[in-house]
mmCIF file of C-alpha atoms and ligand atoms in Angstrom:
data_model
loop_
_atom_site.group_PDB
_atom_site.id
_atom_site.type_symbol
_atom_site.label_atom_id
_atom_site.label_comp_id
_atom_site.label_asym_id
_atom_site.label_seq_id
_atom_site.Cartn_x
_atom_site.Cartn_y
_atom_site.Cartn_z
ATOM 1 C CA MET A 1 -44.426 -43.022 -4.425
ATOM 2 C CA THR A 2 -44.758 -42.287 -8.065
ATOM 3 C CA THR A 3 -44.432 -39.640 -10.753
ATOM 4 C CA ALA A 4 -46.667 -36.580 -10.552
ATOM 5 C CA TYR A 5 -48.001 -35.147 -13.801
ATOM 6 C CA TYR A 6 -48.905 -31.484 -13.538
ATOM 7 C CA SER A 7 -51.063 -29.748 -16.116
ATOM 8 C CA HIS A 8 -54.048 -27.405 -16.369
ATOM 9 C CA PRO A 9 -56.714 -26.554 -18.969
ATOM 10 C CA ASP A 10 -55.548 -22.910 -18.791
ATOM 11 C CA CYS A 11 -52.351 -23.999 -20.572
ATOM 12 C CA HIS A 12 -54.507 -24.627 -23.669
ATOM 13 C CA GLY A 13 -55.810 -21.074 -23.496
ATOM 14 C CA HIS A 14 -52.516 -19.552 -24.632
ATOM 15 C CA ASP A 15 -53.023 -19.572 -28.411
ATOM 16 C CA MET A 16 -50.602 -17.653 -30.631
ATOM 17 C CA GLY A 17 -52.753 -18.475 -33.695
ATOM 18 C CA GLY A 18 -51.914 -18.701 -37.372
ATOM 19 C CA GLY A 19 -50.295 -22.125 -37.411
ATOM 20 C CA HIS A 20 -47.772 -21.183 -34.719
ATOM 21 C CA PRO A 21 -45.756 -24.326 -33.850
ATOM 22 C CA GLU A 22 -46.011 -23.678 -30.086
ATOM 23 C CA CYS A 23 -49.722 -24.539 -30.178
ATOM 24 C CA PRO A 24 -52.295 -25.857 -27.675
ATOM 25 C CA GLU A 25 -52.530 -29.114 -29.651
ATOM 26 C CA ARG A 26 -49.074 -30.053 -28.319
ATOM 27 C CA LEU A 27 -50.611 -30.836 -24.935
ATOM 28 C CA ASP A 28 -53.537 -32.707 -26.531
ATOM 29 C CA ALA A 29 -51.114 -34.862 -28.509
ATOM 30 C CA ILE A 30 -49.216 -35.807 -25.336
ATOM 31 C CA ASP A 31 -52.408 -36.474 -23.415
ATOM 32 C CA ASP A 32 -53.941 -38.604 -26.196
ATOM 33 C CA HIS A 33 -50.814 -40.704 -26.608
ATOM 34 C CA LEU A 34 -50.423 -41.339 -22.877
ATOM 35 C CA ARG A 35 -54.034 -42.566 -22.793
ATOM 36 C CA ALA A 36 -53.595 -44.685 -25.905
ATOM 37 C CA ILE A 37 -50.644 -46.568 -24.451
ATOM 38 C CA GLY A 38 -52.115 -46.759 -20.945
ATOM 39 C CA LEU A 39 -49.351 -44.742 -19.317
ATOM 40 C CA ASP A 40 -51.747 -42.110 -17.976
ATOM 41 C CA ILE A 41 -53.093 -44.419 -15.267
ATOM 42 C CA ALA A 42 -49.607 -44.894 -13.824
ATOM 43 C CA LEU A 43 -49.155 -41.150 -13.303
ATOM 44 C CA GLU A 44 -50.445 -39.107 -10.392
ATOM 45 C CA LYS A 45 -52.330 -36.332 -12.173
ATOM 46 C CA ARG A 46 -52.269 -32.991 -10.416
ATOM 47 C CA GLU A 47 -53.757 -29.634 -11.307
ATOM 48 C CA ALA A 48 -51.175 -26.859 -11.727
ATOM 49 C CA PRO A 49 -51.784 -23.975 -9.306
ATOM 50 C CA LEU A 50 -51.145 -20.319 -10.209
ATOM 51 C CA ALA A 51 -47.678 -18.969 -9.365
ATOM 52 C CA ASP A 52 -47.244 -16.009 -6.997
ATOM 53 C CA ALA A 53 -45.387 -12.856 -8.040
ATOM 54 C CA ALA A 54 -42.864 -13.697 -5.286
ATOM 55 C CA ASP A 55 -42.085 -17.004 -7.045
ATOM 56 C CA LEU A 56 -41.349 -15.152 -10.283
ATOM 57 C CA ASP A 57 -39.254 -12.458 -8.576
ATOM 58 C CA ARG A 58 -36.709 -15.080 -7.505
ATOM 59 C CA ALA A 59 -35.677 -15.618 -11.132
ATOM 60 C CA HIS A 60 -36.739 -12.382 -12.826
ATOM 61 C CA GLU A 61 -36.339 -8.688 -12.144
ATOM 62 C CA SER A 62 -39.398 -7.574 -10.209
ATOM 63 C CA ARG A 63 -39.863 -4.631 -12.569
ATOM 64 C CA TYR A 64 -40.102 -7.073 -15.510
ATOM 65 C CA VAL A 65 -42.560 -9.301 -13.620
ATOM 66 C CA ALA A 66 -44.767 -6.278 -12.888
ATOM 67 C CA GLU A 67 -44.557 -4.860 -16.418
ATOM 68 C CA ILE A 68 -45.188 -8.083 -18.356
ATOM 69 C CA GLY A 69 -47.908 -8.936 -15.835
ATOM 70 C CA ASP A 70 -49.649 -5.620 -16.592
ATOM 71 C CA VAL A 71 -49.388 -6.194 -20.342
ATOM 72 C CA LEU A 72 -50.704 -9.773 -20.166
ATOM 73 C CA GLN A 73 -53.563 -8.864 -17.825
ATOM 74 C CA ARG A 74 -54.579 -5.967 -20.076
ATOM 75 C CA ILE A 75 -54.661 -8.333 -23.076
ATOM 76 C CA ALA A 76 -56.704 -10.827 -21.044
ATOM 77 C CA ALA A 77 -59.203 -8.028 -20.351
ATOM 78 C CA ASP A 78 -59.422 -6.386 -23.776
ATOM 79 C CA GLY A 79 -59.079 -9.559 -25.863
ATOM 80 C CA ARG A 80 -56.594 -8.055 -28.307
ATOM 81 C CA PRO A 81 -53.442 -10.182 -28.915
ATOM 82 C CA ARG A 82 -50.120 -8.396 -29.194
ATOM 83 C CA ALA A 83 -46.686 -9.465 -30.447
ATOM 84 C CA ILE A 84 -44.018 -9.414 -27.741
ATOM 85 C CA ASP A 85 -41.246 -10.322 -30.196
ATOM 86 C CA ALA A 86 -41.103 -11.729 -33.736
ATOM 87 C CA ASP A 87 -42.017 -15.250 -32.516
ATOM 88 C CA THR A 88 -43.888 -14.623 -29.284
ATOM 89 C CA ILE A 89 -47.488 -13.459 -29.154
ATOM 90 C CA ALA A 90 -49.448 -12.616 -26.046
ATOM 91 C CA ALA A 91 -53.094 -13.661 -26.364
ATOM 92 C CA PRO A 92 -56.064 -13.283 -23.998
ATOM 93 C CA GLY A 93 -55.348 -16.696 -22.418
ATOM 94 C CA THR A 94 -51.626 -16.118 -22.019
ATOM 95 C CA TRP A 95 -51.663 -14.624 -18.517
ATOM 96 C CA ASN A 96 -53.337 -17.611 -16.886
ATOM 97 C CA ALA A 97 -51.215 -20.048 -18.886
ATOM 98 C CA VAL A 98 -47.890 -18.495 -17.858
ATOM 99 C CA MET A 99 -48.963 -18.424 -14.218
ATOM 100 C CA ARG A 100 -50.032 -22.103 -14.370
ATOM 101 C CA ALA A 101 -46.762 -23.120 -16.086
ATOM 102 C CA ALA A 102 -44.610 -21.430 -13.436
ATOM 103 C CA GLY A 103 -46.996 -22.525 -10.674
ATOM 104 C CA ALA A 104 -46.737 -26.152 -11.793
ATOM 105 C CA ALA A 105 -42.956 -26.065 -11.578
ATOM 106 C CA VAL A 106 -43.040 -24.634 -8.051
ATOM 107 C CA ALA A 107 -45.753 -27.024 -6.853
ATOM 108 C CA ALA A 108 -43.910 -29.982 -8.374
ATOM 109 C CA THR A 109 -40.763 -28.899 -6.534
ATOM 110 C CA ASP A 110 -42.640 -28.836 -3.224
ATOM 111 C CA ALA A 111 -44.292 -32.204 -3.858
ATOM 112 C CA VAL A 112 -40.941 -33.823 -4.624
ATOM 113 C CA ILE A 113 -39.095 -32.213 -1.697
ATOM 114 C CA ASP A 114 -41.939 -33.162 0.640
ATOM 115 C CA GLY A 115 -41.638 -36.767 -0.532
ATOM 116 C CA GLU A 116 -45.209 -36.981 -1.824
ATOM 117 C CA VAL A 117 -43.845 -38.246 -5.150
ATOM 118 C CA VAL A 118 -40.376 -39.304 -6.309
ATOM 119 C CA ASN A 119 -40.337 -37.053 -9.337
ATOM 120 C CA ALA A 120 -42.655 -34.921 -11.450
ATOM 121 C CA PHE A 121 -43.303 -33.856 -15.027
ATOM 122 C CA CYS A 122 -44.998 -30.572 -15.894
ATOM 123 C CA ALA A 123 -47.010 -30.882 -19.118
ATOM 124 C CA THR A 124 -47.480 -27.149 -19.340
ATOM 125 C CA ARG A 125 -47.011 -24.324 -21.795
ATOM 126 C CA PRO A 126 -45.761 -21.781 -22.633
ATOM 127 C CA PRO A 127 -42.200 -23.065 -22.260
ATOM 128 C CA GLY A 128 -39.651 -21.030 -20.321
ATOM 129 C CA HIS A 129 -35.951 -21.525 -21.073
ATOM 130 C CA HIS A 130 -35.542 -18.528 -23.416
ATOM 131 C CA ALA A 131 -37.070 -16.068 -20.903
ATOM 132 C CA THR A 132 -34.217 -14.027 -19.404
ATOM 133 C CA ARG A 133 -34.203 -12.043 -16.170
ATOM 134 C CA ASP A 134 -35.969 -9.161 -17.893
ATOM 135 C CA GLN A 135 -37.159 -10.279 -21.315
ATOM 136 C CA ALA A 136 -39.807 -12.513 -22.905
ATOM 137 C CA MET A 137 -38.586 -14.142 -26.119
ATOM 138 C CA GLY A 138 -38.633 -17.324 -28.191
ATOM 139 C CA PHE A 139 -42.187 -18.430 -27.172
ATOM 140 C CA CYS A 140 -41.264 -17.928 -23.457
ATOM 141 C CA PHE A 141 -42.490 -15.428 -20.839
ATOM 142 C CA PHE A 142 -41.340 -16.699 -17.441
ATOM 143 C CA ASN A 143 -38.506 -19.171 -16.940
ATOM 144 C CA ASN A 144 -40.362 -22.035 -15.274
ATOM 145 C CA VAL A 145 -37.290 -24.140 -14.524
ATOM 146 C CA ALA A 146 -35.265 -21.245 -13.101
ATOM 147 C CA VAL A 147 -38.229 -20.161 -10.974
ATOM 148 C CA ALA A 148 -38.502 -23.711 -9.589
ATOM 149 C CA ALA A 149 -34.755 -24.037 -8.992
ATOM 150 C CA ARG A 150 -34.666 -20.763 -7.048
ATOM 151 C CA HIS A 151 -37.694 -21.893 -5.035
ATOM 152 C CA ALA A 152 -35.822 -25.061 -4.069
ATOM 153 C CA LEU A 153 -32.782 -23.017 -3.009
ATOM 154 C CA ASP A 154 -34.252 -19.855 -1.507
ATOM 155 C CA VAL A 155 -37.478 -21.158 0.007
ATOM 156 C CA ARG A 156 -36.854 -24.854 0.646
ATOM 157 C CA GLY A 157 -33.242 -24.462 1.745
ATOM 158 C CA LEU A 158 -31.490 -26.801 -0.677
ATOM 159 C CA GLU A 159 -27.829 -25.963 -1.223
ATOM 160 C CA ARG A 160 -27.065 -27.431 -4.659
ATOM 161 C CA VAL A 161 -29.376 -28.076 -7.607
ATOM 162 C CA ALA A 162 -28.610 -29.043 -11.187
ATOM 163 C CA ILE A 163 -30.437 -27.920 -14.310
ATOM 164 C CA VAL A 164 -30.263 -30.220 -17.334
ATOM 165 C CA ASP A 165 -31.421 -28.791 -20.674
ATOM 166 C CA PHE A 166 -31.691 -31.070 -23.736
ATOM 167 C CA ASP A 167 -33.920 -28.843 -25.896
ATOM 168 C CA VAL A 168 -32.522 -28.363 -29.427
ATOM 169 C CA HIS A 169 -32.256 -24.621 -28.724
ATOM 170 C CA HIS A 170 -29.774 -23.108 -26.284
ATOM 171 C CA GLY A 171 -31.403 -22.200 -22.941
ATOM 172 C CA ASN A 172 -30.160 -18.623 -23.033
ATOM 173 C CA GLY A 173 -32.714 -17.389 -20.522
ATOM 174 C CA THR A 174 -31.802 -19.957 -17.888
ATOM 175 C CA GLU A 175 -28.144 -19.214 -18.470
ATOM 176 C CA ASP A 176 -28.768 -15.481 -18.040
ATOM 177 C CA ILE A 177 -30.584 -16.067 -14.749
ATOM 178 C CA ILE A 178 -28.254 -18.578 -13.103
ATOM 179 C CA ALA A 179 -24.856 -17.507 -14.484
ATOM 180 C CA ASN A 180 -22.361 -17.540 -11.609
ATOM 181 C CA ASP A 181 -24.966 -18.659 -9.036
ATOM 182 C CA GLU A 182 -22.653 -21.324 -7.658
ATOM 183 C CA ARG A 183 -25.558 -23.162 -6.008
ATOM 184 C CA VAL A 184 -26.638 -24.230 -9.503
ATOM 185 C CA LEU A 185 -24.854 -26.370 -12.099
ATOM 186 C CA MET A 186 -26.393 -26.162 -15.564
ATOM 187 C CA VAL A 187 -25.533 -28.740 -18.207
ATOM 188 C CA SER A 188 -26.966 -28.454 -21.697
ATOM 189 C CA ILE A 189 -26.669 -29.745 -25.241
ATOM 190 C CA PHE A 190 -28.123 -27.881 -28.199
ATOM 191 C CA GLN A 191 -27.744 -27.370 -31.921
ATOM 192 C CA HIS A 192 -25.375 -24.561 -32.869
ATOM 193 C CA PRO A 193 -25.794 -22.410 -34.821
ATOM 194 C CA LEU A 194 -29.548 -22.196 -34.256
ATOM 195 C CA TYR A 195 -31.888 -19.752 -32.500
ATOM 196 C CA PRO A 196 -31.053 -17.902 -30.235
ATOM 197 C CA TYR A 197 -27.457 -18.249 -31.583
ATOM 198 C CA SER A 198 -25.905 -18.061 -28.103
ATOM 199 C CA GLY A 199 -24.230 -20.625 -25.885
ATOM 200 C CA ALA A 200 -21.005 -21.333 -27.780
ATOM 201 C CA SER A 201 -19.127 -19.812 -24.851
ATOM 202 C CA PRO A 202 -20.829 -20.083 -21.433
ATOM 203 C CA MET A 203 -21.824 -16.930 -19.507
ATOM 204 C CA GLY A 204 -20.687 -18.334 -16.176
ATOM 205 C CA THR A 205 -18.347 -20.810 -14.523
ATOM 206 C CA ASN A 206 -21.288 -22.899 -13.262
ATOM 207 C CA MET A 207 -22.338 -24.301 -16.618
ATOM 208 C CA VAL A 208 -21.320 -26.910 -19.157
ATOM 209 C CA ASN A 209 -22.492 -26.036 -22.670
ATOM 210 C CA VAL A 210 -22.267 -28.612 -25.441
ATOM 211 C CA PRO A 211 -23.041 -27.008 -28.811
ATOM 212 C CA VAL A 212 -23.421 -29.557 -31.618
ATOM 213 C CA PRO A 213 -23.622 -29.018 -35.379
ATOM 214 C CA PRO A 214 -26.746 -29.712 -37.448
ATOM 215 C CA TYR A 215 -27.344 -33.368 -38.394
ATOM 216 C CA THR A 216 -25.700 -34.746 -35.256
ATOM 217 C CA ARG A 217 -27.444 -38.028 -34.397
ATOM 218 C CA GLY A 218 -28.191 -40.013 -31.257
ATOM 219 C CA PRO A 219 -24.972 -41.989 -30.856
ATOM 220 C CA GLN A 220 -22.837 -38.853 -31.052
ATOM 221 C CA VAL A 221 -25.148 -36.950 -28.710
ATOM 222 C CA ARG A 222 -24.971 -39.794 -26.179
ATOM 223 C CA ALA A 223 -21.183 -39.861 -26.353
ATOM 224 C CA LEU A 224 -20.959 -36.081 -25.883
ATOM 225 C CA ILE A 225 -23.304 -36.193 -22.892
ATOM 226 C CA GLU A 226 -21.314 -39.011 -21.295
ATOM 227 C CA GLU A 227 -18.051 -37.181 -21.901
ATOM 228 C CA ASN A 228 -19.116 -33.661 -20.903
ATOM 229 C CA TRP A 229 -22.000 -33.817 -18.437
ATOM 230 C CA MET A 230 -21.452 -36.806 -16.227
ATOM 231 C CA ALA A 231 -18.201 -35.981 -14.410
ATOM 232 C CA PRO A 232 -19.295 -32.399 -13.518
ATOM 233 C CA LEU A 233 -22.701 -33.676 -12.333
ATOM 234 C CA GLU A 234 -21.027 -36.356 -10.210
ATOM 235 C CA ALA A 235 -18.602 -33.845 -8.707
ATOM 236 C CA PHE A 236 -21.384 -31.329 -8.000
ATOM 237 C CA ARG A 237 -23.582 -33.861 -6.134
ATOM 238 C CA PRO A 238 -26.890 -32.058 -6.759
ATOM 239 C CA GLU A 239 -29.583 -32.426 -4.114
ATOM 240 C CA MET A 240 -32.245 -32.135 -6.806
ATOM 241 C CA ILE A 241 -32.314 -32.041 -10.607
ATOM 242 C CA PHE A 242 -34.480 -29.824 -12.796
ATOM 243 C CA VAL A 243 -34.933 -30.725 -16.440
ATOM 244 C CA SER A 244 -35.701 -28.378 -19.313
ATOM 245 C CA ALA A 245 -37.304 -31.157 -21.316
ATOM 246 C CA GLY A 246 -37.509 -30.023 -24.914
ATOM 247 C CA PHE A 247 -38.112 -32.686 -27.540
ATOM 248 C CA ASP A 248 -37.345 -30.622 -30.650
ATOM 249 C CA ALA A 249 -33.979 -32.349 -31.220
ATOM 250 C CA HIS A 250 -36.081 -35.286 -32.515
ATOM 251 C CA ARG A 251 -35.264 -36.190 -36.095
ATOM 252 C CA GLU A 252 -38.895 -35.596 -37.142
ATOM 253 C CA ASP A 253 -38.971 -32.073 -35.691
ATOM 254 C CA GLU A 254 -38.638 -29.316 -38.242
ATOM 255 C CA LEU A 255 -37.506 -26.544 -35.880
ATOM 256 C CA GLY A 256 -34.081 -28.147 -35.522
ATOM 257 C CA GLN A 257 -31.840 -30.411 -37.563
ATOM 258 C CA LEU A 258 -30.682 -32.948 -34.975
ATOM 259 C CA GLY A 259 -31.366 -36.661 -35.190
ATOM 260 C CA LEU A 260 -32.568 -37.893 -31.800
ATOM 261 C CA VAL A 261 -35.234 -40.584 -31.491
ATOM 262 C CA GLU A 262 -37.368 -41.816 -28.592
ATOM 263 C CA ALA A 263 -34.683 -44.262 -27.408
ATOM 264 C CA ASP A 264 -32.221 -41.380 -27.084
ATOM 265 C CA TYR A 265 -34.636 -39.468 -24.834
ATOM 266 C CA ALA A 266 -35.056 -42.589 -22.709
ATOM 267 C CA TRP A 267 -31.272 -42.946 -22.466
ATOM 268 C CA ILE A 268 -30.734 -39.286 -21.521
ATOM 269 C CA THR A 269 -33.430 -39.605 -18.852
ATOM 270 C CA GLU A 270 -31.725 -42.742 -17.494
ATOM 271 C CA ARG A 271 -28.429 -40.889 -17.179
ATOM 272 C CA ILE A 272 -30.124 -37.998 -15.354
ATOM 273 C CA LYS A 273 -31.934 -40.461 -13.126
ATOM 274 C CA ALA A 274 -28.713 -42.267 -12.251
ATOM 275 C CA VAL A 275 -27.282 -39.012 -10.864
ATOM 276 C CA ALA A 276 -30.534 -38.206 -9.057
ATOM 277 C CA ASP A 277 -30.684 -41.687 -7.513
ATOM 278 C CA LYS A 278 -27.101 -41.490 -6.314
ATOM 279 C CA HIS A 279 -27.032 -37.950 -4.932
ATOM 280 C CA ALA A 280 -30.542 -36.513 -4.777
ATOM 281 C CA ARG A 281 -32.825 -39.262 -3.427
ATOM 282 C CA GLY A 282 -34.191 -39.542 -6.964
ATOM 283 C CA ARG A 283 -35.596 -36.013 -6.884
ATOM 284 C CA ILE A 284 -36.303 -34.752 -10.426
ATOM 285 C CA VAL A 285 -38.691 -32.054 -11.649
ATOM 286 C CA SER A 286 -38.975 -32.015 -15.436
ATOM 287 C CA CYS A 287 -40.714 -29.218 -17.327
ATOM 288 C CA LEU A 288 -41.822 -29.353 -20.955
ATOM 289 C CA GLU A 289 -39.965 -26.921 -23.194
ATOM 290 C CA GLY A 290 -40.012 -27.395 -27.004
ATOM 291 C CA GLY A 291 -41.139 -30.220 -29.288
ATOM 292 C CA TYR A 292 -43.233 -29.315 -32.309
ATOM 293 C CA ASN A 293 -43.823 -32.446 -34.371
ATOM 294 C CA LEU A 294 -46.908 -33.609 -32.495
ATOM 295 C CA GLY A 295 -46.394 -37.350 -32.943
ATOM 296 C CA ALA A 296 -42.686 -37.276 -32.163
ATOM 297 C CA LEU A 297 -43.341 -35.024 -29.157
ATOM 298 C CA ALA A 298 -45.961 -37.355 -27.691
ATOM 299 C CA ARG A 299 -43.832 -40.489 -28.206
ATOM 300 C CA SER A 300 -40.735 -38.801 -26.779
ATOM 301 C CA VAL A 301 -42.563 -37.551 -23.684
ATOM 302 C CA ALA A 302 -43.828 -41.110 -23.149
ATOM 303 C CA ALA A 303 -40.254 -42.449 -23.394
ATOM 304 C CA HIS A 304 -39.117 -39.822 -20.850
ATOM 305 C CA LEU A 305 -42.008 -40.613 -18.485
ATOM 306 C CA ARG A 306 -41.464 -44.395 -18.657
ATOM 307 C CA VAL A 307 -37.985 -43.871 -17.245
ATOM 308 C CA LEU A 308 -39.188 -41.424 -14.581
ATOM 309 C CA LEU A 309 -41.902 -43.918 -13.571
ATOM 310 C CA ALA A 310 -39.378 -46.704 -13.148
ATOM 311 C CA ALA A 311 -38.293 -45.117 -9.877
HETATM 312 ZN ZN1 ZN B 401 -36.561 -25.533 -28.459
#
């Protein structure tokens, strides 16, 4: 029983070009660092399968899934990239990448529920937590974590799952999808104000949002998490925990202005793991979201994985 590590070469094929921070090199940086420190051999490496349209329909409007699928497949065929919003570009490799990223999250959920592994990390891209029910935005096309959470509930029959989001940006897409779905508790912490400028007041009763001002550092973030997340998570008793694992709140990351370091990511992961161990048989599926300083990203993912591996 170990930690599964899902990825796929197709996730490199999504290339928004022109020095875009959400770049294929992010996955190379993680991979290189895990090899350098010898952590890769402890992980059970698995190839991410493609998602099915039915998987996506559980979190997104089926009309959106069909329409964005048509657009991405056309771009894959004609080779001409197209901007979906100001920050999000669909390239020829995007279709396969988005289907691998969502497919990884679903497969990881099955592997964990089936007891093949204790927990899993999806080193995939594009990220997902800004994708709403019917809109691609903020580097995201399909909401990988929401797709996986709905799979756990609707297909695998779980009754309560938690979503934990520690990306520096508010997970507006996840919030849009799961607002008032009482089978899900979402807890998040994010810089505010910062893109997408939402989250100060939650959309539903089933979420705990902790907006923090720029330049907040690790000790304050830890105190806020302890104070705001832990009692609701304990009371909710999730049967499984999904993590939107963004590492752009790192102090070296230029997309946000928070001051987390590797030890903070390890601590947050320990707190999540404590809840999972107590209520959810340790079951955690963590999906990569942001993290754009390549060195800080790789070191932070390693800190996160070390805790997951200590199961
Ligand atoms: Zn982010």
